[in-house]
Short mmCIF file of C-alpha atoms and ligand atoms in Angstrom, two decimals:
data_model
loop_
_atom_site.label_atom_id
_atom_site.label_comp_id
_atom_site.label_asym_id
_atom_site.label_seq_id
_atom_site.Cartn_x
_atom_site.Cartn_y
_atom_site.Cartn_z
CA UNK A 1 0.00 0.00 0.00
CA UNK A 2 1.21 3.49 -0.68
CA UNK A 3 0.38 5.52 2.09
CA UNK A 4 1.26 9.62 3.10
CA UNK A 5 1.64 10.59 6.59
CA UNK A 6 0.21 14.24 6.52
CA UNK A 7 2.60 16.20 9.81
CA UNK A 8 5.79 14.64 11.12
CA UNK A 9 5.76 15.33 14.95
CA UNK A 10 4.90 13.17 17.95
CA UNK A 11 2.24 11.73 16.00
CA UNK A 12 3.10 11.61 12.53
CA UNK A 13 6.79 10.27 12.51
CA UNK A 14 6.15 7.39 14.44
CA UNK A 15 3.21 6.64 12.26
CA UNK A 16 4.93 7.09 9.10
CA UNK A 17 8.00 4.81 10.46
CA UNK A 18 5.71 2.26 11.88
CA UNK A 19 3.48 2.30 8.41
CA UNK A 20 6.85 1.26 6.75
CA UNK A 21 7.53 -1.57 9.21
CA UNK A 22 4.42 -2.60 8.41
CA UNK A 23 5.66 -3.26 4.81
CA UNK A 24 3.63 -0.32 2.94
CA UNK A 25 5.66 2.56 1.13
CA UNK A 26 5.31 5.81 3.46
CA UNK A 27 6.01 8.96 2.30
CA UNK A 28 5.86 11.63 5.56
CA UNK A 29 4.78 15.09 4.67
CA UNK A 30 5.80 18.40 7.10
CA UNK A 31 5.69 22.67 6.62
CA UNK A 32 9.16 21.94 8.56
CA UNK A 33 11.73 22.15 6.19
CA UNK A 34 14.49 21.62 9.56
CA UNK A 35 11.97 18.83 10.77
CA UNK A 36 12.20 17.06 7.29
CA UNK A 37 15.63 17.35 6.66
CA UNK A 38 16.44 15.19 10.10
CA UNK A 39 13.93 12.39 9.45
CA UNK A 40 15.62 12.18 5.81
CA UNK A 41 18.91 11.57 7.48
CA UNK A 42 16.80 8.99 9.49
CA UNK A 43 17.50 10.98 12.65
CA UNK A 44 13.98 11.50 15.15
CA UNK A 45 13.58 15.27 16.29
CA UNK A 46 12.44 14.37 19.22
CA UNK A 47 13.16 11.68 21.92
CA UNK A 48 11.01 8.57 21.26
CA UNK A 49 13.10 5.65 22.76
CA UNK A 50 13.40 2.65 19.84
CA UNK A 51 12.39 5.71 17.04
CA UNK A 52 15.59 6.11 15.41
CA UNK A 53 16.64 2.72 15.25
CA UNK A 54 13.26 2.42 13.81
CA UNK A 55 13.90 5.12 11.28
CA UNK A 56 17.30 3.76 9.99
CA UNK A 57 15.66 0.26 10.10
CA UNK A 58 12.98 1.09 7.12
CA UNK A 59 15.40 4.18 5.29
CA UNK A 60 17.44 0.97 4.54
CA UNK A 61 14.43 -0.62 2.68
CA UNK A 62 13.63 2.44 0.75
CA UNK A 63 10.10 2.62 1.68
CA UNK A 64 10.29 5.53 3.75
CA UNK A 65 10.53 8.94 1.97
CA UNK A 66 9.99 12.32 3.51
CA UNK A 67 9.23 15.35 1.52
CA UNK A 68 7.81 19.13 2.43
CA UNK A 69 5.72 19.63 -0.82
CA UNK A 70 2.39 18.07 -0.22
CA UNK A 71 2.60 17.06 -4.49
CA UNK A 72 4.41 14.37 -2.63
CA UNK A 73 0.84 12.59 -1.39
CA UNK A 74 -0.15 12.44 -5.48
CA UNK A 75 0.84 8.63 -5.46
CA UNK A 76 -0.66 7.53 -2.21
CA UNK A 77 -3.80 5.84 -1.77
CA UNK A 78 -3.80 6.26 2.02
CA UNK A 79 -3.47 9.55 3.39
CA UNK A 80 -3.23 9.77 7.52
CA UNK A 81 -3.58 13.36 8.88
CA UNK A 82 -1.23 13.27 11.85
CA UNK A 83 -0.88 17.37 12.28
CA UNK A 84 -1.19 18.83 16.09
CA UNK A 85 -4.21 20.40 17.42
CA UNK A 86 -3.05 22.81 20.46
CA UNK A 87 -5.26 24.93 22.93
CA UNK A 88 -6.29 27.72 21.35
CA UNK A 89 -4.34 31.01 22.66
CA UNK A 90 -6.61 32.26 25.79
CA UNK A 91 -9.59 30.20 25.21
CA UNK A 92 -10.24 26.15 26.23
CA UNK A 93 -11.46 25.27 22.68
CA UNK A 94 -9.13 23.34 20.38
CA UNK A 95 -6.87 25.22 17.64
CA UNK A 96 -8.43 23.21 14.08
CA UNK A 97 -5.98 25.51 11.75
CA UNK A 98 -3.28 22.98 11.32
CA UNK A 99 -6.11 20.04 10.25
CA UNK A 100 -7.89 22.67 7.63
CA UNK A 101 -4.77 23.95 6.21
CA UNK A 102 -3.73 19.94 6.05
CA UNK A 103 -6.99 19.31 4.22
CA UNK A 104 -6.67 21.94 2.01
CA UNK A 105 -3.48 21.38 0.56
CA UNK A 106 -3.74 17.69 0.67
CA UNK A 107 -7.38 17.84 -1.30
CA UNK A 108 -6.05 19.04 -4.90
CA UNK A 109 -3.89 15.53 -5.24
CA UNK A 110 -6.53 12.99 -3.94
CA UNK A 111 -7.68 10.44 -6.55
CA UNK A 112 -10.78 8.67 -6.80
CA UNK A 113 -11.23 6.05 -4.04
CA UNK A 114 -7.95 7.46 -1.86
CA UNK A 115 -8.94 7.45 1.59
CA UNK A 116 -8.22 10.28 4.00
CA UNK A 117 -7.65 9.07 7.46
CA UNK A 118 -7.97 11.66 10.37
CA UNK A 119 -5.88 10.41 13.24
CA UNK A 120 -5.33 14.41 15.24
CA UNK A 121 -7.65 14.35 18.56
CA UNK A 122 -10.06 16.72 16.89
CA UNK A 123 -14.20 18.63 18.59
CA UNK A 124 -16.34 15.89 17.57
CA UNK A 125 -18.69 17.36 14.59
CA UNK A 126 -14.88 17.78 12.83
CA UNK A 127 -15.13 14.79 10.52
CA UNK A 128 -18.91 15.69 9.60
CA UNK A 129 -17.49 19.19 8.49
CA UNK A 130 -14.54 17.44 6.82
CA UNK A 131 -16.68 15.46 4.92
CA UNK A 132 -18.04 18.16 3.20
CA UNK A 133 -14.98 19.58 2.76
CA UNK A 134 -13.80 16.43 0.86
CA UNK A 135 -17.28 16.04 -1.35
CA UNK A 136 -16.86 19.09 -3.11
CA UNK A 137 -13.19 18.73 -4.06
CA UNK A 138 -13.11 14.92 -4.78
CA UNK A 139 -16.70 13.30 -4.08
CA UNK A 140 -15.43 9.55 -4.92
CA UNK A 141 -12.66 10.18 -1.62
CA UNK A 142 -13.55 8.69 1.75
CA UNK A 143 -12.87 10.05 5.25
CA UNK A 144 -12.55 7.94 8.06
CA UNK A 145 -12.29 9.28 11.66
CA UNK A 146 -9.39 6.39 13.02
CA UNK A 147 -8.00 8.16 16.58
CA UNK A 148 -4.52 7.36 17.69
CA UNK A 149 -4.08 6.19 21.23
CA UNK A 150 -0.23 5.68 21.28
CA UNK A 151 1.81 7.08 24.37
CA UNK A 152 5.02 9.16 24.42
CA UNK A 153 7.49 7.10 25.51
CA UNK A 154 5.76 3.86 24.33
CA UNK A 155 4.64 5.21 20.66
CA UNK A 156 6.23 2.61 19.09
CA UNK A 157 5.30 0.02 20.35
CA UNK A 158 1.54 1.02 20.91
CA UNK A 159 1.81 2.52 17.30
CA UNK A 160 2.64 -1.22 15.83
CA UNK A 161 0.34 -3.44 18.59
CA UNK A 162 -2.56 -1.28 19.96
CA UNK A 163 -4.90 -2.01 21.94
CA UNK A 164 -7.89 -1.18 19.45
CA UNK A 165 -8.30 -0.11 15.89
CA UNK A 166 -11.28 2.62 15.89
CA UNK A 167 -12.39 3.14 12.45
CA UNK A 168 -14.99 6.09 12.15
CA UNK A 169 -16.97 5.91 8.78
CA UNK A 170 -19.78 7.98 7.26
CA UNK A 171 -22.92 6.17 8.80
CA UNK A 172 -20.70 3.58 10.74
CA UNK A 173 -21.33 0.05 8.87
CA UNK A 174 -18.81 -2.69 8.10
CA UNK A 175 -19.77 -2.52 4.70
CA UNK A 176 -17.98 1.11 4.05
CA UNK A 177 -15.19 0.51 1.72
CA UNK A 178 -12.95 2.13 3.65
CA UNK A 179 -13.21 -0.93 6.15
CA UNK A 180 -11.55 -2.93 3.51
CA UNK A 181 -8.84 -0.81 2.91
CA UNK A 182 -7.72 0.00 6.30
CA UNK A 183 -7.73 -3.60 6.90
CA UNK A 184 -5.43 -4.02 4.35
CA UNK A 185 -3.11 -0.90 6.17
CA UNK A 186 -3.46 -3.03 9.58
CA UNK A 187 -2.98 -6.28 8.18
CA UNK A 188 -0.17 -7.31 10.61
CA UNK A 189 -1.20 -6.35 13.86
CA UNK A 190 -5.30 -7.27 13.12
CA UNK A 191 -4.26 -10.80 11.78
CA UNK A 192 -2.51 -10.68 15.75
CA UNK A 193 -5.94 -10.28 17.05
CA UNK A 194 -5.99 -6.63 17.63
CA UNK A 195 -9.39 -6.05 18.48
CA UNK A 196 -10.89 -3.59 15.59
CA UNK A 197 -14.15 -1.78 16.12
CA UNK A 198 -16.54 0.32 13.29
CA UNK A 199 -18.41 3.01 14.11
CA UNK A 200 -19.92 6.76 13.05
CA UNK A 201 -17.58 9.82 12.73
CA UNK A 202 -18.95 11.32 15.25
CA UNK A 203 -18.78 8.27 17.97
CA UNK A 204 -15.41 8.02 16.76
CA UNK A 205 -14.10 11.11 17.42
CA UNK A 206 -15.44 10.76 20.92
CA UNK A 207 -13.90 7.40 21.80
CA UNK A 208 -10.72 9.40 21.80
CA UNK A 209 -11.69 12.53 23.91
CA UNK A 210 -13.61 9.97 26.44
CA UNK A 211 -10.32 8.07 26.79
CA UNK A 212 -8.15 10.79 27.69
CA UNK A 213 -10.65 12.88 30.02
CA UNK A 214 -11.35 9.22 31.69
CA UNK A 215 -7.73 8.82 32.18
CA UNK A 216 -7.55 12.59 33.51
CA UNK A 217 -10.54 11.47 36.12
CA UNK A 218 -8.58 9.12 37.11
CA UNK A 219 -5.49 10.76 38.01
CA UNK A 220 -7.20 13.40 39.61
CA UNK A 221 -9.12 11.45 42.13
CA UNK A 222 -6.36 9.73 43.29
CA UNK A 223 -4.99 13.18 43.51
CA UNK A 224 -7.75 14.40 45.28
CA UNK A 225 -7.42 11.11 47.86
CA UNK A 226 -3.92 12.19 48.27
CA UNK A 227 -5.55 15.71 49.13
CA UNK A 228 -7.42 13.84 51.99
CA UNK A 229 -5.13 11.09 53.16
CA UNK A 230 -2.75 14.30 53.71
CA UNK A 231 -5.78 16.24 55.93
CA UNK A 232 -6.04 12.43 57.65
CA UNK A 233 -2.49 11.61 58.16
CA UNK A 234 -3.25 8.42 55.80
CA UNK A 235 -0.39 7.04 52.74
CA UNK A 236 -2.42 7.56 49.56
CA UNK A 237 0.07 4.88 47.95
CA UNK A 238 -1.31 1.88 50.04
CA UNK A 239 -4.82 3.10 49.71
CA UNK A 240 -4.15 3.36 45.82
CA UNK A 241 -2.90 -0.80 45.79
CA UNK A 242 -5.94 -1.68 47.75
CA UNK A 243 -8.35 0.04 45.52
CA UNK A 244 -6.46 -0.58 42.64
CA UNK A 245 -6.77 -4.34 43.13
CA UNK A 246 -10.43 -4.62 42.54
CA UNK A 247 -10.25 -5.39 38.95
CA UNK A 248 -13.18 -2.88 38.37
CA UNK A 249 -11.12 -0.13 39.42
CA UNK A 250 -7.02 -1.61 38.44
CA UNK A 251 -4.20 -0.20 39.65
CA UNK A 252 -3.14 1.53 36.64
CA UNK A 253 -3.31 5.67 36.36
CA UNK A 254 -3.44 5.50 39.97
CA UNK A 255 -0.48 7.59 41.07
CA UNK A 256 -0.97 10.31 43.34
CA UNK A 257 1.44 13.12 42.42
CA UNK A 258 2.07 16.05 41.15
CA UNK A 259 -0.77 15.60 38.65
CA UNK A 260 -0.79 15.04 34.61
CA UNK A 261 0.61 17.64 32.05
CA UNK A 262 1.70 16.96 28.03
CA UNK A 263 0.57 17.80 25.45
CA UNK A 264 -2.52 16.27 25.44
CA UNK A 265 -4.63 15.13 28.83
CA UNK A 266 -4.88 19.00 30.05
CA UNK A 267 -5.59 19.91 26.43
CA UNK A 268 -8.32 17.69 25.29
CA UNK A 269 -10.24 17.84 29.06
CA UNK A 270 -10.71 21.41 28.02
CA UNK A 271 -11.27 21.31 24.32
CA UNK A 272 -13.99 18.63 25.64
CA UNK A 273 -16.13 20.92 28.00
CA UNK A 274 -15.54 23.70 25.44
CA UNK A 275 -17.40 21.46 22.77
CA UNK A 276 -19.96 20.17 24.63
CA UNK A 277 -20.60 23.56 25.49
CA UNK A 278 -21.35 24.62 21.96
CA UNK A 279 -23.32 21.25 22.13
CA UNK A 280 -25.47 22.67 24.67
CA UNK A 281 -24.10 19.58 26.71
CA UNK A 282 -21.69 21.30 29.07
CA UNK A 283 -23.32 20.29 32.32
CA UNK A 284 -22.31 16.77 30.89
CA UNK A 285 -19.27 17.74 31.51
CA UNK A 286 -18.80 20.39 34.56
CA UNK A 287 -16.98 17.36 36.07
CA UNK A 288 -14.30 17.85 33.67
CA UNK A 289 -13.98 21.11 35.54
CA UNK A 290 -12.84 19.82 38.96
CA UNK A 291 -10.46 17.12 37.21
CA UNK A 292 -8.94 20.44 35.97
CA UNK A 293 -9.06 22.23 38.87
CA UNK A 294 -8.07 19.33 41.36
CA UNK A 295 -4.74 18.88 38.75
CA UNK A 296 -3.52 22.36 38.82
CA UNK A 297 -3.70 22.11 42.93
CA UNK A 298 -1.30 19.55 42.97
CA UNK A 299 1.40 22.12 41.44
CA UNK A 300 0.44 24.86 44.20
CA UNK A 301 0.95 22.07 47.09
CA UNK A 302 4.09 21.05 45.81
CA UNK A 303 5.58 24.83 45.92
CA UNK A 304 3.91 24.83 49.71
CA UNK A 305 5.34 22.05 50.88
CA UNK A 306 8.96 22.80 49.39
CA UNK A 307 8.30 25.79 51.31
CA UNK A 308 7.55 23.99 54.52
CA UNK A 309 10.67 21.59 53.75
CA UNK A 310 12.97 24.94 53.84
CA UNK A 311 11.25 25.92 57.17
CA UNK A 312 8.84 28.38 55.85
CA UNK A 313 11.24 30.76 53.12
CA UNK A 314 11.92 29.86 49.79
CA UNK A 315 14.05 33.10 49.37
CA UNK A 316 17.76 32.64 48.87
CA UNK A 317 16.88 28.55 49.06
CA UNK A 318 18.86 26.22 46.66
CA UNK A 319 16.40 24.04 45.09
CA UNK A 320 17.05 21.62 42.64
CA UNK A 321 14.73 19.95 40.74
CA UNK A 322 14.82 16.35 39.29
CA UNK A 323 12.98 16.14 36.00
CA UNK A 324 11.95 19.19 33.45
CA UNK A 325 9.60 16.35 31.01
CA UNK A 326 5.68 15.76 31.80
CA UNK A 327 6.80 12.03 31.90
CA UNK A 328 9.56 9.85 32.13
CA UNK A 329 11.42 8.37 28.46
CA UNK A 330 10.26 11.38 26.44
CA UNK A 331 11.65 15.07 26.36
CA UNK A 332 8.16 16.56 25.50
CA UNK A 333 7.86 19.49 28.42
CA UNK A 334 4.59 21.09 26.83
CA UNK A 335 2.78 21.53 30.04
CA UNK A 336 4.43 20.11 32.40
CA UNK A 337 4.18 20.06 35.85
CA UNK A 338 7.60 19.70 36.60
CA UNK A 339 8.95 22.83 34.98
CA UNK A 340 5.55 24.67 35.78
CA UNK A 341 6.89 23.82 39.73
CA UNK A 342 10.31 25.13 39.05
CA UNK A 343 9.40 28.06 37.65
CA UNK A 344 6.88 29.25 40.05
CA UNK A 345 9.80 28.48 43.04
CA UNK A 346 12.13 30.45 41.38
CA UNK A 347 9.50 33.38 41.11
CA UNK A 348 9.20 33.28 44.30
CA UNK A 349 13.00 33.66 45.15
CA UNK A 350 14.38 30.06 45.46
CA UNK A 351 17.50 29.47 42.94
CA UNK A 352 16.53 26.66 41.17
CA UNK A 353 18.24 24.27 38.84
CA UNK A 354 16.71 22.00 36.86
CA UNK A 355 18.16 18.39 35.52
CA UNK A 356 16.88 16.15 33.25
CA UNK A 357 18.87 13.05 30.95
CA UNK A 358 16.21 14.30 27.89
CA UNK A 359 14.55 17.41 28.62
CA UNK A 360 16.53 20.15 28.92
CA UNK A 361 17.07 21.78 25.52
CA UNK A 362 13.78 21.81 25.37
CA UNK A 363 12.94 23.23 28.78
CA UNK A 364 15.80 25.97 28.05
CA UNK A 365 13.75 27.12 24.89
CA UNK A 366 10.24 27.40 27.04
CA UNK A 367 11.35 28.97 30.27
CA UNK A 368 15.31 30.36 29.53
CA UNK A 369 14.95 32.02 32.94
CA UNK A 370 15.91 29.19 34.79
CA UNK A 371 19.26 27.32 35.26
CA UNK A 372 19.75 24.08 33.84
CA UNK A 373 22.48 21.46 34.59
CA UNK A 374 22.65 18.13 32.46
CA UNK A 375 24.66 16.12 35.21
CA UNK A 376 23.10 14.75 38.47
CA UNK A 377 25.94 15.04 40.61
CA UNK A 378 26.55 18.84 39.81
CA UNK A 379 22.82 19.66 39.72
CA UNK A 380 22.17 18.19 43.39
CA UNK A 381 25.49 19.60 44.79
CA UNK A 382 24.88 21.80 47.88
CA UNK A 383 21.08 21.91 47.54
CA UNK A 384 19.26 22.90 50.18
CA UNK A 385 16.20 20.74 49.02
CA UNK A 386 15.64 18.31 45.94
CA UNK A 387 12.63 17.76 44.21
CA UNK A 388 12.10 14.81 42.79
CA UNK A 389 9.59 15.42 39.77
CA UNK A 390 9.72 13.22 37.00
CA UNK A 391 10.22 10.00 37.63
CA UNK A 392 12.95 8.72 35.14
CA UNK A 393 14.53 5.44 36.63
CA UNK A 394 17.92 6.97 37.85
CA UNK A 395 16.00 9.49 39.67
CA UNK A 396 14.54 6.35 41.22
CA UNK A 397 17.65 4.31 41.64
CA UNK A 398 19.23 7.22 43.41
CA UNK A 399 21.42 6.30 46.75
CA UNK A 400 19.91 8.40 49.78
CA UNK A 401 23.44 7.52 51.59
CA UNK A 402 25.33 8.52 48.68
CA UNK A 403 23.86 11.61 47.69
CA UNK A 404 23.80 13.21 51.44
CA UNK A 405 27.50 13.86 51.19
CA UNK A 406 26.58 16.14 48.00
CA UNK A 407 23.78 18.57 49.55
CA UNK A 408 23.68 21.51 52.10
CA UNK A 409 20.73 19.98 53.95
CA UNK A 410 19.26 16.39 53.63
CA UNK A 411 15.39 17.51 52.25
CA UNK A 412 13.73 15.74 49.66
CA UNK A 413 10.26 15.80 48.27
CA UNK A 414 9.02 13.23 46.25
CA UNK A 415 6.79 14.24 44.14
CA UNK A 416 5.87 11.67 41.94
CA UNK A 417 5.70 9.22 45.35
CA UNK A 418 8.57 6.62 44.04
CA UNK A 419 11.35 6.44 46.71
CA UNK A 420 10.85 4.14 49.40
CA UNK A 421 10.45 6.61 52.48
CA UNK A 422 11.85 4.46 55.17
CA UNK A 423 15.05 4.09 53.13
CA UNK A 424 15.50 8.15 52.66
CA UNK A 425 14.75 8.33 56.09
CA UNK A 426 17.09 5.78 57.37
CA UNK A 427 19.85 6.64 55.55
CA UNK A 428 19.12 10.80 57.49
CA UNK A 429 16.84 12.48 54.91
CA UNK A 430 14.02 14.65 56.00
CA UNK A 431 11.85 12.94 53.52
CA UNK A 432 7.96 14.54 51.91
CA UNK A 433 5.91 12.51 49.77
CA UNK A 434 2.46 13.63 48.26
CA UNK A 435 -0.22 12.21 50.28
CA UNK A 436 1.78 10.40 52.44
CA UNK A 437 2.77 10.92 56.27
C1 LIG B 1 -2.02 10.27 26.74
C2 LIG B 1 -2.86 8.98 26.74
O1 LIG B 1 -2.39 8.10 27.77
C3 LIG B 1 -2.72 8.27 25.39
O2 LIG B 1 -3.54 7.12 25.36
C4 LIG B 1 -3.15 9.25 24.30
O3 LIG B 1 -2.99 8.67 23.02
C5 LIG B 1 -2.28 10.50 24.36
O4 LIG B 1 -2.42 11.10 25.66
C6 LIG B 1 -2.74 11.44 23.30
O5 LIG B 1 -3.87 11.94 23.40
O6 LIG B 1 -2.06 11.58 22.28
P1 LIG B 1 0.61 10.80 27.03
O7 LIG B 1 0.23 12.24 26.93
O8 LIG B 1 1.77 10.27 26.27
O9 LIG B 1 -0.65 9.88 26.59
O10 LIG B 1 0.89 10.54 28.57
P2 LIG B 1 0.27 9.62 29.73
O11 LIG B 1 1.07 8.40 29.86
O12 LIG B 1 -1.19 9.49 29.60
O13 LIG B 1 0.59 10.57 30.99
C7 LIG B 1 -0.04 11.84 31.10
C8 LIG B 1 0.35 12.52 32.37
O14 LIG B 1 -0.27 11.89 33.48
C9 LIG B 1 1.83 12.55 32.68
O15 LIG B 1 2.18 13.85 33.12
C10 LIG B 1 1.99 11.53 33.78
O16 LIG B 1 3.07 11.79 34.62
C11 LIG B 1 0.65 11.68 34.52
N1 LIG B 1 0.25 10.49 35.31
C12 LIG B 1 0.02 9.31 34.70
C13 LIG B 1 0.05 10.63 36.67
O17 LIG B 1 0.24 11.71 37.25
N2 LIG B 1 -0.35 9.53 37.39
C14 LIG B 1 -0.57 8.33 36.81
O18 LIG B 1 -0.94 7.37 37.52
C15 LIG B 1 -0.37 8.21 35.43
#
């Protein structure tokens, strides 16, 4: 199959290399000429762990391409859009410019019978107003609605074995030839008994949104358990393995920290209520509201309690901070708690550094106010307090007796609730969890 991969970021290059595994002949399309010129020389622009091994895997076969001139999707059948849809600047609803401009560009080379395959997180209602989009300029096209679930730091793998193939198709039957030819895209993984499921646009699109702002619930009411087991003097960890082993509820999601960030959970919650809003549904969704409001808490507690751990003053204090990503194994810091934390401590007068084995460059570029400091050992030396905020493994694996010799004062807050306390304390650490005594 020849297939075009319409945007080259998070999304889009993982697709397109993962379409090539898959033994079709991908050519990835991208505005970003500097973007396109790395993922030619097989290099990822971004830190996907298992991406650029995947990318010099399939540039060996010759059936990955990359080009910026969308004249480049004339010979495809398939066509996934894969562009980004941010928060709108000072409103909740989501920012639909990159898919139009996508769709308009990619339009004039679609042939009768090529199938354009939305994959962004898009307002549900988009697909409908697609649709139309796509009659007029090449009637005999089809649009299918097929949302992505992957995770940074996992993409690949969830990208080539999901856990479900949505397919949204005008009027949601089986019989839609699209069906067929997605099939035929997901041959491999399907014939591996990936569950598949067929369905409307509009159901489709909301599969997706439900996911995330179920995952969002989730995370926030452990977070908002923490938030009570701290007012009750109880350890939010151990209630969260209880609960979590009723298999109605699972144990997954259900770390109590400093709350979810990325580029897409805090996002997608709001782009939700701001839909269903213009639905005339919002009350559906005023829940949405307190998952929000519950999340950003977390970040004001954690700059509290760092105050607490440098007996009441942040001013003058030497903080640093462990972890600038939203998550561990990626270097994506679009909302992320972790930097949002270090930047509000070093507003209000602590001198922060920030370390991170991925993150930094990026975390220079969005807040170049604060210091940053690649190594460990030199970011942790003579700290009055470290925050522990992203919880790669050697942040983790870190020695409590070890790194005492390096700090000014044995504080650490653990804000992602992954050190074993009783060792920290042990070993002479005035030790703070989230939610814990
Ligand atoms: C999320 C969804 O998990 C994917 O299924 C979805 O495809 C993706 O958004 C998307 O819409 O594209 P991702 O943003 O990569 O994936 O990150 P998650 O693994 O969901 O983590 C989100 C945030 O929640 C992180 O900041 C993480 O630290 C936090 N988190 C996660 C918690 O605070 N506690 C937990 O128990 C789990």
């Amino acid at each position: 199959m020849r297939i075009s991969v319409i945007g080259c970021g998070y999304l889009g290059a993982v697709h397109a290399a993962c379409m090539a595994k898959l033994g079709h002949e991908v050519v990835g399309i991208d505005v970003d000429k500097d973007k396109i010129s790395e993922l030619s020389s097989a290099r990822a622009p971004f830190f996907e762990p298992g991406l650029e091994e995947l990318l010099k895997e399939v540039q060996e076969t010759g059936r990955l391409t990359f080009a910026t001139d969308m004249a480049a999707a004339t010979r495809s059948t398939v066509h996934f859009v894969c562009v980004g849809t941010p928060q709108k600047k000072g409103e909740n609803g989501a920012d639909l410019s990159f898919v139009d401009a996508a769709i308009a560009s990619l339009v004039p080379h679609l042939a009768p019978g090529d199938l354009v395959v939305g994959k962004s997180t898009v307002p549900v209602g988009t697909a409908s107003r697609l649709s139309e989009v796509l009659a007029e300029a090449q009637p005999e096209a089809h649009l299918v609605w097929n949302p992505e679930f992957l995770r940074e730091g996992h993409a690949v793998s969830d990208t080539l074995n999901p856990d479900r193939f949505v397919y949204g198709v005008a009027g949601g039957s089986e019989d839609h030839p699209a069906v067929a030819i997605l099939d035929d895209v997901y041959g491999t993984p399907l014939s591996s008994g990936t569950p598949r499921l067929v369905m409307d646009h509009p159901t489709a699109e909301l599969v997706k949104t439900a996911a995330n702002s179920f995952l969002a619930t989730k995370i926030s009411f452990i977070n908002a358990m923490a938030e009570l087991c701290e007012a009750a003097g109880a350890d939010v960890t151990r209630l969260a393995d209880a609960i979590g082993i009723d298999d109605r509820i699972g144990r997954k999601f259900l770390n109590a920290g400093i709350g979810f960030g990325g580029g897409c959970l805090p996002k997608d919650i709001r782009a939700f209520m701001a839909r269903a809003g213009e639905l005339g549904a919002d009350q559906a969704l005023t829940f949405l509201r307190e998952v929000d409001a519950i999340n950003m808490r977390r970040r004001t507690r954690v700059v509290e309690l760092a105050r607490e751990l440098c007996q009441g003053s942040l001013l003058g204090k030497r903080i640093s901070v462990l972890g600038a990503a939203f998550k561990p194994a990626s270097d994506d810091v679009r909302d992320s708690p972790a930097l949002s934390i270090a930047a509000q401590l070093q507003l209000q007068g602590a001198v922060v550094t920030v370390t991170d084995p991925k993150a930094l460059s990026n975390a220079a570029k969005r807040f170049p106010e604060l210091h940053y400091e690649s190594e460990t050992s030199k970011a942790v030396a003579k700290a009055d307090a470290l925050l522990l905020l992203t919880e790669w493994d050697e942040y983790r694996s870190l020695d409590p007796y070890e790194l005492i010799t390096s700090v000014s004062a044995p504080r650490i807050l653990d804000g992602r609730n992954v050190l074993d306390a009783a060792k920290w304390r042990a070993a002479g650490w005035q030790y703070r969890g989230l939610g814990r005594p």
